[in-house]
Amino acid sequence: MTYSLHTLSATELLAGYKTKAFSPVEVMQDLLERASKVNPALNALVFINEEDARKSAAQSEARWLRGEPMGKLDGVPVTIKDSIAVNGMPMLRGNKANAGNPPSQYDSPPAMRVREAGGIMYAKTTMPDFGLLVSGVSSAYGITRNPWNTALNPGGSTAGGAAAAAALCGPLAVGSDIGGSVRFPAAMCGLVGLKPTQGRIPHLPPSPVRSAGPLARTAEDAGLLLDVLSGYDGRDYDALPPTNEVFSGLSAKPMKGVRILLVLEGDTGHLPEPAVAAAVRKAAKTFEAAGAIVDEAPSVVGGDFMEIVSIPLLLRGLAEFLKLSDSALEKTPSYFVESFTKAKELGADKIALAFDSIEAVKTRVLNQMVGYDFLISPVSGMSGFPAEATRPSVSESTPIYTPVWNQTGNPATSICCGFDSSNGMPIGLQIVGHRFDDLGVLQLSRAYEDIRGFEMNWPTPV
């Protein structure tokens, strides 16, 4: 064997199991050794369930030897975000006040689907308190670091999932996205991260703007995990009906005649950093050279969108804040307490106007996409910020590109389109499709992997 098993994609692992080139037991052993080597530098993985993981790997090995795999992920290691309930595993949601809570007594829909498909959920991954930051800092776990540059942040809120996948601690991660929490850390860590069409992946508690989503090192693997996670579940009022589409085994989308709209201006009306703009423009030129038709247009979101969309997010956080006991409040970071206290003072008039403005923005961006198959933009206007920071500085965070698509429900991926030479960090390209065209978004991401002109040399942080 001239390769390490932890470097293989989920698709490659499944092919190896089928041919008996290696077994799930060998893969799990190699992966646990990898995690013990790199996780101390990252602080990405928590609640590593080594005993159960080894037992599940042995059971999977027996099924493969009989030629009877139980599902599409049989024997594949998967990490899962702390906010997603997994039967028998703790769920702190990044908040130290939850440290004494008993383990979850049920599987959320994403965890249930992974388990039924034979995936091995060997660890949970870190996230900021309540999932309300774009950072890897939390009161429960401390600082999670980026494997490409451990002085910098992996992004959030699926911080640990992104860092672990990029550091080769498992080929697949399940995260969730309410404003960019899959796509932003995917961009910061060089991964493919998908926020699917709203309702494609059932989730608990249900939400009209939050979705679970896959993170992986390849578009093909992201499609494989979407195949497993998607499908109707009556517990989620937003869940879509079953579809006959198959997201695994992705083929690259032919480029000829595909119409793409490039938007470099962010949701706040500002342009990205030069390195980000250059990488995204190069990606647009790459699509054009492959036969696509690419036009550029300014953003129609509006410069005050982030202020507006933060109001319903603050209200969501306020609802959780009001349920906290006095002892829990003492363990909650002061910046959350201050924000939620201010949220209590929001008047009905400001809230009503915010929701009205959001509806107007949704109409404008969807109208802008008419006549185009896809829209591309940066995922983030900057390529990195300090690991210790709870959020980027004001100057760094001005260009925002992800939250509007949670509001419209459109599918959107992040995929690496280059690197910032100043800090070694990956740069994420966002590919947005029309609602229900998750397959098209993944196929375009798959096509871009073939034509972007560079290989991903994944880091080993120590």
Tab-separated table of C-alpha atoms in Angstrom:
chain	number	residue	atom	x	y	z
A	1	MET	CA	0.000	0.000	0.000
A	2	THR	CA	1.564	3.316	-1.078
A	3	TYR	CA	-1.060	5.552	0.487
A	4	SER	CA	-2.563	6.157	3.912
A	5	LEU	CA	-6.172	5.086	4.311
A	6	HIS	CA	-7.148	8.374	5.967
A	7	THR	CA	-6.312	10.221	2.737
A	8	LEU	CA	-8.997	8.392	0.747
A	9	SER	CA	-12.388	9.817	-0.121
A	10	ALA	CA	-15.582	8.100	0.975
A	11	THR	CA	-16.111	6.952	-2.604
A	12	GLU	CA	-12.625	5.416	-2.656
A	13	LEU	CA	-13.177	3.728	0.706
A	14	LEU	CA	-16.367	2.084	-0.525
A	15	ALA	CA	-14.610	0.862	-3.672
A	16	GLY	CA	-11.828	-0.615	-1.531
A	17	TYR	CA	-14.289	-2.372	0.764
A	18	LYS	CA	-16.011	-3.886	-2.248
A	19	THR	CA	-12.778	-5.300	-3.686
A	20	LYS	CA	-11.491	-6.265	-0.218
A	21	ALA	CA	-8.370	-4.146	-0.760
A	22	PHE	CA	-8.764	-3.057	2.863
A	23	SER	CA	-11.412	-3.262	5.549
A	24	PRO	CA	-13.452	-0.852	7.699
A	25	VAL	CA	-11.468	-2.072	10.718
A	26	GLU	CA	-8.186	-1.042	9.088
A	27	VAL	CA	-9.652	2.294	8.034
A	28	MET	CA	-10.947	3.075	11.511
A	29	GLN	CA	-7.610	2.171	13.097
A	30	ASP	CA	-5.748	4.450	10.677
A	31	LEU	CA	-8.252	7.268	11.172
A	32	LEU	CA	-8.103	7.113	14.968
A	33	GLU	CA	-4.309	7.277	14.770
A	34	ARG	CA	-4.581	10.296	12.464
A	35	ALA	CA	-7.006	12.022	14.824
A	36	SER	CA	-4.739	11.438	17.818
A	37	LYS	CA	-1.892	13.025	15.854
A	38	VAL	CA	-3.559	16.191	14.544
A	39	ASN	CA	-6.541	16.923	16.788
A	40	PRO	CA	-4.421	18.316	19.646
A	41	ALA	CA	-3.298	21.095	17.284
A	42	LEU	CA	-6.843	21.761	16.052
A	43	ASN	CA	-9.307	21.028	18.854
A	44	ALA	CA	-11.853	20.030	16.207
A	45	LEU	CA	-13.087	16.628	17.400
A	46	VAL	CA	-14.922	16.070	20.681
A	47	PHE	CA	-16.658	13.040	22.183
A	48	ILE	CA	-14.589	10.584	20.152
A	49	ASN	CA	-16.392	7.289	20.709
A	50	GLU	CA	-13.476	4.951	20.036
A	51	GLU	CA	-14.989	1.789	21.519
A	52	ASP	CA	-18.249	2.054	19.581
A	53	ALA	CA	-16.393	3.100	16.427
A	54	ARG	CA	-14.220	-0.010	16.514
A	55	LYS	CA	-17.234	-2.213	17.218
A	56	SER	CA	-19.196	-0.664	14.330
A	57	ALA	CA	-16.194	-1.073	12.025
A	58	ALA	CA	-15.953	-4.775	12.891
A	59	GLN	CA	-19.663	-5.246	12.197
A	60	SER	CA	-19.284	-3.440	8.880
A	61	GLU	CA	-16.290	-5.585	7.953
A	62	ALA	CA	-18.358	-8.726	8.547
A	63	ARG	CA	-21.129	-7.430	6.285
A	64	TRP	CA	-18.694	-6.592	3.480
A	65	LEU	CA	-17.080	-10.034	3.770
A	66	ARG	CA	-20.545	-11.568	3.328
A	67	GLY	CA	-21.169	-9.263	0.373
A	68	GLU	CA	-24.100	-7.682	2.204
A	69	PRO	CA	-23.347	-3.999	2.922
A	70	MET	CA	-26.283	-2.388	4.719
A	71	GLY	CA	-26.295	0.947	2.911
A	72	LYS	CA	-24.480	3.556	0.859
A	73	LEU	CA	-22.065	4.507	3.653
A	74	ASP	CA	-21.350	1.124	5.218
A	75	GLY	CA	-18.075	1.433	7.120
A	76	VAL	CA	-17.399	5.061	6.172
A	77	PRO	CA	-16.351	7.303	9.101
A	78	VAL	CA	-18.502	10.421	9.523
A	79	THR	CA	-18.213	13.331	11.947
A	80	ILE	CA	-21.287	15.234	13.046
A	81	LYS	CA	-21.802	18.730	14.424
A	82	ASP	CA	-22.397	19.060	18.150
A	83	SER	CA	-25.832	20.669	17.620
A	84	ILE	CA	-27.172	17.568	15.832
A	85	ALA	CA	-28.603	14.961	18.202
A	86	VAL	CA	-26.973	11.527	18.106
A	87	ASN	CA	-28.379	8.843	20.376
A	88	GLY	CA	-26.010	8.215	23.274
A	89	MET	CA	-23.724	11.170	22.549
A	90	PRO	CA	-23.596	14.497	24.445
A	91	MET	CA	-24.980	17.646	22.810
A	92	LEU	CA	-23.599	20.855	24.316
A	93	ARG	CA	-24.270	23.085	21.299
A	94	GLY	CA	-21.004	24.818	22.080
A	95	ASN	CA	-22.217	26.211	25.409
A	96	LYS	CA	-20.443	25.391	28.674
A	97	ALA	CA	-23.720	25.606	30.594
A	98	ASN	CA	-24.848	22.379	28.874
A	99	ALA	CA	-21.824	20.365	30.011
A	100	GLY	CA	-23.826	18.468	32.624
A	101	ASN	CA	-26.703	17.538	30.343
A	102	PRO	CA	-27.355	13.813	29.773
A	103	PRO	CA	-26.537	12.353	26.342
A	104	SER	CA	-29.166	12.613	23.609
A	105	GLN	CA	-31.815	9.912	23.752
A	106	TYR	CA	-32.656	9.916	20.046
A	107	ASP	CA	-31.158	10.359	16.584
A	108	SER	CA	-31.998	13.535	14.703
A	109	PRO	CA	-32.983	12.904	11.053
A	110	PRO	CA	-29.409	13.426	9.727
A	111	ALA	CA	-27.916	11.090	12.344
A	112	MET	CA	-30.640	8.515	11.745
A	113	ARG	CA	-29.964	8.551	7.990
A	114	VAL	CA	-26.208	8.154	8.463
A	115	ARG	CA	-26.728	5.266	10.891
A	116	GLU	CA	-29.220	3.512	8.588
A	117	ALA	CA	-26.744	3.816	5.704
A	118	GLY	CA	-24.015	2.125	7.750
A	119	GLY	CA	-21.931	5.239	8.369
A	120	ILE	CA	-19.836	5.262	11.543
A	121	MET	CA	-20.380	8.481	13.527
A	122	TYR	CA	-17.139	8.233	15.432
A	123	ALA	CA	-16.970	11.795	16.805
A	124	LYS	CA	-18.830	15.029	17.242
A	125	THR	CA	-17.279	18.313	16.145
A	126	THR	CA	-16.911	21.702	17.781
A	127	MET	CA	-19.079	24.745	17.192
A	128	PRO	CA	-19.475	28.221	18.749
A	129	ASP	CA	-22.093	28.824	21.441
A	130	PHE	CA	-25.589	28.161	20.034
A	131	GLY	CA	-24.135	28.185	16.496
A	132	LEU	CA	-24.497	31.961	16.429
A	133	LEU	CA	-20.932	32.920	15.442
A	134	VAL	CA	-18.892	32.561	12.242
A	135	SER	CA	-15.959	31.492	14.423
A	136	GLY	CA	-14.535	28.361	16.006
A	137	VAL	CA	-14.488	29.884	19.506
A	138	SER	CA	-16.867	28.534	22.151
A	139	SER	CA	-17.313	28.540	25.911
A	140	ALA	CA	-17.605	24.733	25.902
A	141	TYR	CA	-14.525	23.822	23.864
A	142	GLY	CA	-12.289	26.870	23.627
A	143	ILE	CA	-10.531	27.636	20.337
A	144	THR	CA	-10.720	25.468	17.216
A	145	ARG	CA	-7.956	26.177	14.697
A	146	ASN	CA	-7.607	25.997	10.933
A	147	PRO	CA	-5.417	23.135	9.645
A	148	TRP	CA	-4.070	25.275	6.783
A	149	ASN	CA	-2.769	27.871	9.240
A	150	THR	CA	-3.303	27.168	12.928
A	151	ALA	CA	-2.985	30.856	13.802
A	152	LEU	CA	-6.212	31.411	11.881
A	153	ASN	CA	-9.880	30.511	12.291
A	154	PRO	CA	-11.654	27.597	10.566
A	155	GLY	CA	-14.843	29.656	10.342
A	156	GLY	CA	-18.157	28.688	11.837
A	157	SER	CA	-20.399	27.536	12.887
A	158	THR	CA	-19.506	24.043	11.574
A	159	ALA	CA	-15.980	24.822	12.733
A	160	GLY	CA	-14.730	21.452	13.914
A	161	GLY	CA	-16.368	19.535	11.084
A	162	ALA	CA	-14.584	21.617	8.460
A	163	ALA	CA	-11.231	21.585	10.258
A	164	ALA	CA	-11.370	17.818	10.796
A	165	ALA	CA	-12.263	16.989	7.190
A	166	ALA	CA	-9.514	19.237	5.807
A	167	ALA	CA	-7.017	17.640	8.214
A	168	LEU	CA	-7.960	14.167	6.895
A	169	CYS	CA	-9.792	13.119	10.060
A	170	GLY	CA	-12.631	11.537	8.108
A	171	PRO	CA	-13.922	12.049	4.564
A	172	LEU	CA	-17.404	13.266	5.498
A	173	ALA	CA	-18.832	15.772	7.967
A	174	VAL	CA	-22.439	16.690	8.693
A	175	GLY	CA	-22.991	20.345	9.538
A	176	SER	CA	-25.828	22.827	9.538
A	177	ASP	CA	-26.299	26.206	7.860
A	178	ILE	CA	-28.559	29.080	8.916
A	179	GLY	CA	-26.595	31.921	7.321
A	180	GLY	CA	-23.477	30.271	5.936
A	181	SER	CA	-22.473	27.850	8.692
A	182	VAL	CA	-21.608	25.064	6.238
A	183	ARG	CA	-20.336	27.189	3.343
A	184	PHE	CA	-18.186	29.654	5.320
A	185	PRO	CA	-16.073	27.062	7.186
A	186	ALA	CA	-15.918	24.984	3.994
A	187	ALA	CA	-14.414	28.022	2.261
A	188	MET	CA	-11.986	28.690	5.117
A	189	CYS	CA	-10.843	25.048	5.009
A	190	GLY	CA	-10.851	24.389	1.240
A	191	LEU	CA	-13.746	21.919	1.238
A	192	VAL	CA	-16.885	21.353	-0.766
A	193	GLY	CA	-19.781	22.386	1.476
A	194	LEU	CA	-23.427	22.327	0.414
A	195	LYS	CA	-26.395	24.210	1.768
A	196	PRO	CA	-29.134	22.284	-0.027
A	197	THR	CA	-32.509	23.509	-1.175
A	198	GLN	CA	-34.472	24.324	1.957
A	199	GLY	CA	-36.284	21.167	3.066
A	200	ARG	CA	-34.093	18.775	1.072
A	201	ILE	CA	-32.544	17.443	4.290
A	202	PRO	CA	-34.988	17.154	7.207
A	203	HIS	CA	-33.733	18.628	10.457
A	204	LEU	CA	-34.819	19.042	14.066
A	205	PRO	CA	-35.913	21.418	15.362
A	206	PRO	CA	-37.503	22.494	12.062
A	207	SER	CA	-36.604	25.909	10.677
A	208	PRO	CA	-37.584	27.841	7.538
A	209	VAL	CA	-33.977	28.979	6.960
A	210	ARG	CA	-31.669	26.413	8.584
A	211	SER	CA	-30.609	23.193	6.898
A	212	ALA	CA	-28.230	20.375	7.616
A	213	GLY	CA	-25.618	19.937	4.929
A	214	PRO	CA	-22.615	17.845	3.870
A	215	LEU	CA	-18.957	18.860	3.951
A	216	ALA	CA	-16.408	16.787	2.055
A	217	ARG	CA	-13.120	17.059	0.219
A	218	THR	CA	-14.751	16.334	-3.163
A	219	ALA	CA	-18.033	17.187	-4.842
A	220	GLU	CA	-18.616	13.483	-5.478
A	221	ASP	CA	-18.443	12.744	-1.754
A	222	ALA	CA	-20.720	15.687	-0.955
A	223	GLY	CA	-23.259	14.223	-3.377
A	224	LEU	CA	-22.931	10.795	-1.781
A	225	LEU	CA	-23.692	12.227	1.662
A	226	LEU	CA	-26.581	14.315	0.294
A	227	ASP	CA	-28.021	11.118	-1.192
A	228	VAL	CA	-28.075	9.612	2.293
A	229	LEU	CA	-29.324	12.685	4.168
A	230	SER	CA	-32.108	13.813	1.836
A	231	GLY	CA	-35.705	12.605	1.837
A	232	TYR	CA	-39.008	13.280	3.539
A	233	ASP	CA	-39.415	13.157	7.322
A	234	GLY	CA	-42.795	14.055	8.811
A	235	ARG	CA	-41.193	15.579	11.914
A	236	ASP	CA	-39.898	18.504	9.832
A	237	TYR	CA	-42.693	20.719	8.485
A	238	ASP	CA	-40.334	22.011	5.779
A	239	ALA	CA	-39.235	18.597	4.498
A	240	LEU	CA	-39.583	18.106	0.744
A	241	PRO	CA	-41.322	15.065	-0.751
A	242	PRO	CA	-39.198	12.169	-2.025
A	243	THR	CA	-37.289	12.676	-5.268
A	244	ASN	CA	-36.066	10.201	-7.849
A	245	GLU	CA	-32.840	12.158	-8.279
A	246	VAL	CA	-29.597	10.420	-7.354
A	247	PHE	CA	-26.849	12.695	-6.038
A	248	SER	CA	-24.113	10.064	-5.660
A	249	GLY	CA	-21.890	8.973	-8.535
A	250	LEU	CA	-21.751	12.541	-9.828
A	251	SER	CA	-20.870	13.295	-13.407
A	252	ALA	CA	-19.398	16.652	-14.383
A	253	LYS	CA	-21.874	19.097	-15.896
A	254	PRO	CA	-21.132	19.906	-19.568
A	255	MET	CA	-20.210	23.597	-19.770
A	256	LYS	CA	-21.259	24.481	-23.296
A	257	GLY	CA	-24.101	27.004	-23.220
A	258	VAL	CA	-24.440	27.099	-19.416
A	259	ARG	CA	-25.376	30.648	-18.383
A	260	ILE	CA	-23.615	31.935	-15.266
A	261	LEU	CA	-23.994	35.280	-13.499
A	262	LEU	CA	-20.942	36.571	-11.610
A	263	VAL	CA	-21.590	38.839	-8.610
A	264	LEU	CA	-18.485	40.130	-6.837
A	265	GLU	CA	-20.171	42.773	-4.736
A	266	GLY	CA	-21.199	41.471	-1.323
A	267	ASP	CA	-24.457	41.698	0.594
A	268	THR	CA	-23.143	44.850	2.261
A	269	GLY	CA	-22.375	46.560	-1.048
A	270	HIS	CA	-18.586	46.210	-0.663
A	271	LEU	CA	-16.045	44.367	-2.799
A	272	PRO	CA	-13.886	41.498	-1.526
A	273	GLU	CA	-10.187	41.620	-0.776
A	274	PRO	CA	-8.029	41.681	-3.940
A	275	ALA	CA	-6.832	38.072	-3.529
A	276	VAL	CA	-10.421	36.850	-3.226
A	277	ALA	CA	-11.631	38.928	-6.177
A	278	ALA	CA	-8.768	37.669	-8.350
A	279	ALA	CA	-9.437	34.010	-7.515
A	280	VAL	CA	-13.174	34.287	-8.195
A	281	ARG	CA	-12.616	36.174	-11.462
A	282	LYS	CA	-10.171	33.470	-12.527
A	283	ALA	CA	-12.827	30.839	-11.783
A	284	ALA	CA	-15.315	32.761	-13.937
A	285	LYS	CA	-12.777	32.859	-16.788
A	286	THR	CA	-12.209	29.122	-16.361
A	287	PHE	CA	-15.927	28.443	-16.762
A	288	GLU	CA	-15.989	30.725	-19.808
A	289	ALA	CA	-13.034	28.950	-21.409
A	290	ALA	CA	-14.870	25.644	-20.942
A	291	GLY	CA	-17.873	26.904	-22.927
A	292	ALA	CA	-20.080	28.655	-20.373
A	293	ILE	CA	-21.572	32.103	-20.942
A	294	VAL	CA	-20.582	34.367	-18.039
A	295	ASP	CA	-22.026	37.813	-17.382
A	296	GLU	CA	-21.204	40.091	-14.451
A	297	ALA	CA	-23.643	42.253	-12.516
A	298	PRO	CA	-23.654	44.204	-9.247
A	299	SER	CA	-25.416	42.865	-6.188
A	300	VAL	CA	-29.103	43.727	-5.820
A	301	VAL	CA	-29.206	42.695	-2.174
A	302	GLY	CA	-28.651	46.153	-0.705
A	303	GLY	CA	-26.066	47.560	1.658
A	304	ASP	CA	-28.217	47.260	4.781
A	305	PHE	CA	-29.111	43.600	4.326
A	306	MET	CA	-26.861	42.248	7.077
A	307	GLU	CA	-28.365	44.646	9.593
A	308	ILE	CA	-31.844	43.603	8.496
A	309	VAL	CA	-31.283	39.841	8.407
A	310	SER	CA	-29.547	39.902	11.781
A	311	ILE	CA	-32.850	40.821	13.428
A	312	PRO	CA	-34.613	37.440	12.939
A	313	LEU	CA	-31.362	35.687	13.868
A	314	LEU	CA	-31.156	37.758	17.053
A	315	LEU	CA	-34.755	36.888	17.840
A	316	ARG	CA	-33.965	33.200	17.414
A	317	GLY	CA	-31.100	33.578	19.851
A	318	LEU	CA	-33.251	35.605	22.219
A	319	ALA	CA	-35.764	32.762	22.442
A	320	GLU	CA	-32.973	30.462	23.654
A	321	PHE	CA	-31.520	33.139	25.916
A	322	LEU	CA	-34.826	33.608	27.732
A	323	LYS	CA	-34.884	29.906	28.639
A	324	LEU	CA	-31.465	29.956	30.319
A	325	SER	CA	-31.269	29.647	34.086
A	326	ASP	CA	-29.252	32.115	36.135
A	327	SER	CA	-26.452	29.572	36.533
A	328	ALA	CA	-26.415	28.956	32.770
A	329	LEU	CA	-26.251	32.698	32.105
A	330	GLU	CA	-23.162	32.939	34.288
A	331	LYS	CA	-21.414	30.440	31.985
A	332	THR	CA	-22.566	32.119	28.756
A	333	PRO	CA	-20.072	34.527	27.124
A	334	SER	CA	-20.784	38.180	27.896
A	335	TYR	CA	-20.993	39.181	24.228
A	336	PHE	CA	-24.017	36.895	23.818
A	337	VAL	CA	-25.681	38.242	26.938
A	338	GLU	CA	-25.161	41.820	25.717
A	339	SER	CA	-26.536	41.058	22.245
A	340	PHE	CA	-29.604	39.258	23.558
A	341	THR	CA	-30.283	42.002	26.081
A	342	LYS	CA	-30.314	44.514	23.217
A	343	ALA	CA	-32.591	42.209	21.226
A	344	LYS	CA	-35.179	42.424	24.007
A	345	GLU	CA	-35.433	46.141	23.266
A	346	LEU	CA	-36.322	45.729	19.584
A	347	GLY	CA	-39.687	47.288	18.864
A	348	ALA	CA	-42.452	45.651	16.849
A	349	ASP	CA	-42.101	48.341	14.181
A	350	LYS	CA	-38.415	47.562	13.560
A	351	ILE	CA	-39.094	43.827	13.486
A	352	ALA	CA	-41.993	44.228	11.044
A	353	LEU	CA	-39.935	46.425	8.713
A	354	ALA	CA	-37.050	43.946	8.808
A	355	PHE	CA	-39.240	41.040	7.723
A	356	ASP	CA	-40.799	43.194	4.993
A	357	SER	CA	-37.347	44.210	3.731
A	358	ILE	CA	-36.158	40.601	3.670
A	359	GLU	CA	-39.093	39.638	1.438
A	360	ALA	CA	-38.202	42.485	-0.930
A	361	VAL	CA	-34.569	41.348	-1.088
A	362	LYS	CA	-35.620	37.778	-1.841
A	363	THR	CA	-37.728	38.998	-4.758
A	364	ARG	CA	-34.859	41.085	-6.164
A	365	VAL	CA	-32.222	38.343	-6.057
A	366	LEU	CA	-34.522	35.725	-7.554
A	367	ASN	CA	-35.475	38.110	-10.351
A	368	GLN	CA	-31.773	38.724	-10.996
A	369	MET	CA	-31.220	34.988	-11.532
A	370	VAL	CA	-33.929	34.724	-14.198
A	371	GLY	CA	-32.257	33.819	-17.479
A	372	TYR	CA	-29.237	32.263	-15.775
A	373	ASP	CA	-28.587	28.677	-14.733
A	374	PHE	CA	-26.240	29.575	-11.877
A	375	LEU	CA	-24.888	32.527	-9.932
A	376	ILE	CA	-21.304	32.562	-8.685
A	377	SER	CA	-19.694	34.772	-6.058
A	378	PRO	CA	-17.123	34.581	-3.310
A	379	VAL	CA	-18.227	32.754	-0.175
A	380	SER	CA	-16.419	35.332	1.941
A	381	GLY	CA	-14.816	38.655	1.191
A	382	MET	CA	-11.656	37.716	3.098
A	383	SER	CA	-9.463	34.645	3.384
A	384	GLY	CA	-8.776	34.456	7.089
A	385	PHE	CA	-9.023	35.947	10.569
A	386	PRO	CA	-7.398	35.113	13.918
A	387	ALA	CA	-8.232	31.819	15.595
A	388	GLU	CA	-8.951	33.601	18.876
A	389	ALA	CA	-11.473	36.026	17.358
A	390	THR	CA	-15.201	35.493	17.847
A	391	ARG	CA	-15.758	37.141	14.479
A	392	PRO	CA	-13.765	38.935	11.777
A	393	SER	CA	-13.000	42.597	12.332
A	394	VAL	CA	-15.454	45.093	10.838
A	395	SER	CA	-13.172	45.894	7.912
A	396	GLU	CA	-12.703	42.201	7.079
A	397	SER	CA	-16.321	41.204	7.416
A	398	THR	CA	-17.936	43.871	5.246
A	399	PRO	CA	-18.414	41.673	2.149
A	400	ILE	CA	-20.970	38.979	3.025
A	401	TYR	CA	-22.373	36.565	0.432
A	402	THR	CA	-24.097	33.624	2.093
A	403	PRO	CA	-27.151	34.585	4.240
A	404	VAL	CA	-29.420	35.702	1.413
A	405	TRP	CA	-29.599	32.156	0.022
A	406	ASN	CA	-30.853	30.805	3.348
A	407	GLN	CA	-33.694	33.280	3.034
A	408	THR	CA	-34.567	32.269	-0.547
A	409	GLY	CA	-33.993	28.540	-0.006
A	410	ASN	CA	-31.698	28.136	-3.031
A	411	PRO	CA	-29.013	25.431	-3.035
A	412	ALA	CA	-25.449	26.730	-2.829
A	413	THR	CA	-22.021	25.140	-2.593
A	414	SER	CA	-18.626	26.369	-1.537
A	415	ILE	CA	-15.645	25.016	-3.445
A	416	CYS	CA	-11.990	26.027	-3.342
A	417	CYS	CA	-10.987	28.298	-6.233
A	418	GLY	CA	-7.468	29.237	-5.148
A	419	PHE	CA	-5.253	30.301	-2.268
A	420	ASP	CA	-4.184	33.570	-0.684
A	421	SER	CA	-0.390	33.680	-0.957
A	422	SER	CA	-0.161	36.015	2.042
A	423	ASN	CA	-1.425	33.457	4.568
A	424	GLY	CA	-1.689	30.110	2.740
A	425	MET	CA	-5.450	30.032	3.188
A	426	PRO	CA	-7.943	28.605	0.674
A	427	ILE	CA	-10.464	30.858	-1.062
A	428	GLY	CA	-14.042	29.695	-1.542
A	429	LEU	CA	-16.198	30.089	-4.650
A	430	GLN	CA	-19.959	30.022	-4.034
A	431	ILE	CA	-22.080	28.332	-6.720
A	432	VAL	CA	-25.812	29.039	-6.389
A	433	GLY	CA	-28.524	27.252	-8.337
A	434	HIS	CA	-32.265	27.602	-8.696
A	435	ARG	CA	-34.395	25.979	-6.015
A	436	PHE	CA	-34.496	22.180	-6.288
A	437	ASP	CA	-31.444	22.088	-8.600
A	438	ASP	CA	-29.126	20.618	-5.975
A	439	LEU	CA	-27.937	18.110	-8.560
A	440	GLY	CA	-26.982	20.862	-10.996
A	441	VAL	CA	-25.038	22.765	-8.335
A	442	LEU	CA	-23.105	19.627	-7.399
A	443	GLN	CA	-22.478	18.730	-11.054
A	444	LEU	CA	-21.110	22.211	-11.749
A	445	SER	CA	-18.898	21.912	-8.670
A	446	ARG	CA	-17.731	18.529	-9.942
A	447	ALA	CA	-16.967	20.033	-13.358
A	448	TYR	CA	-15.004	22.857	-11.765
A	449	GLU	CA	-12.794	20.371	-9.905
A	450	ASP	CA	-11.707	19.016	-13.301
A	451	ILE	CA	-10.851	22.401	-14.835
A	452	ARG	CA	-9.618	24.595	-11.973
A	453	GLY	CA	-6.009	23.678	-12.658
A	454	PHE	CA	-4.676	22.709	-9.240
A	455	GLU	CA	-4.713	19.782	-6.848
A	456	MET	CA	-5.668	19.983	-3.178
A	457	ASN	CA	-2.640	19.127	-1.028
A	458	TRP	CA	-4.337	18.668	2.331
A	459	PRO	CA	-2.429	19.885	5.397
A	460	THR	CA	-1.058	17.994	8.393
A	461	PRO	CA	-1.179	20.371	11.381
A	462	VAL	CA	1.010	19.412	14.340
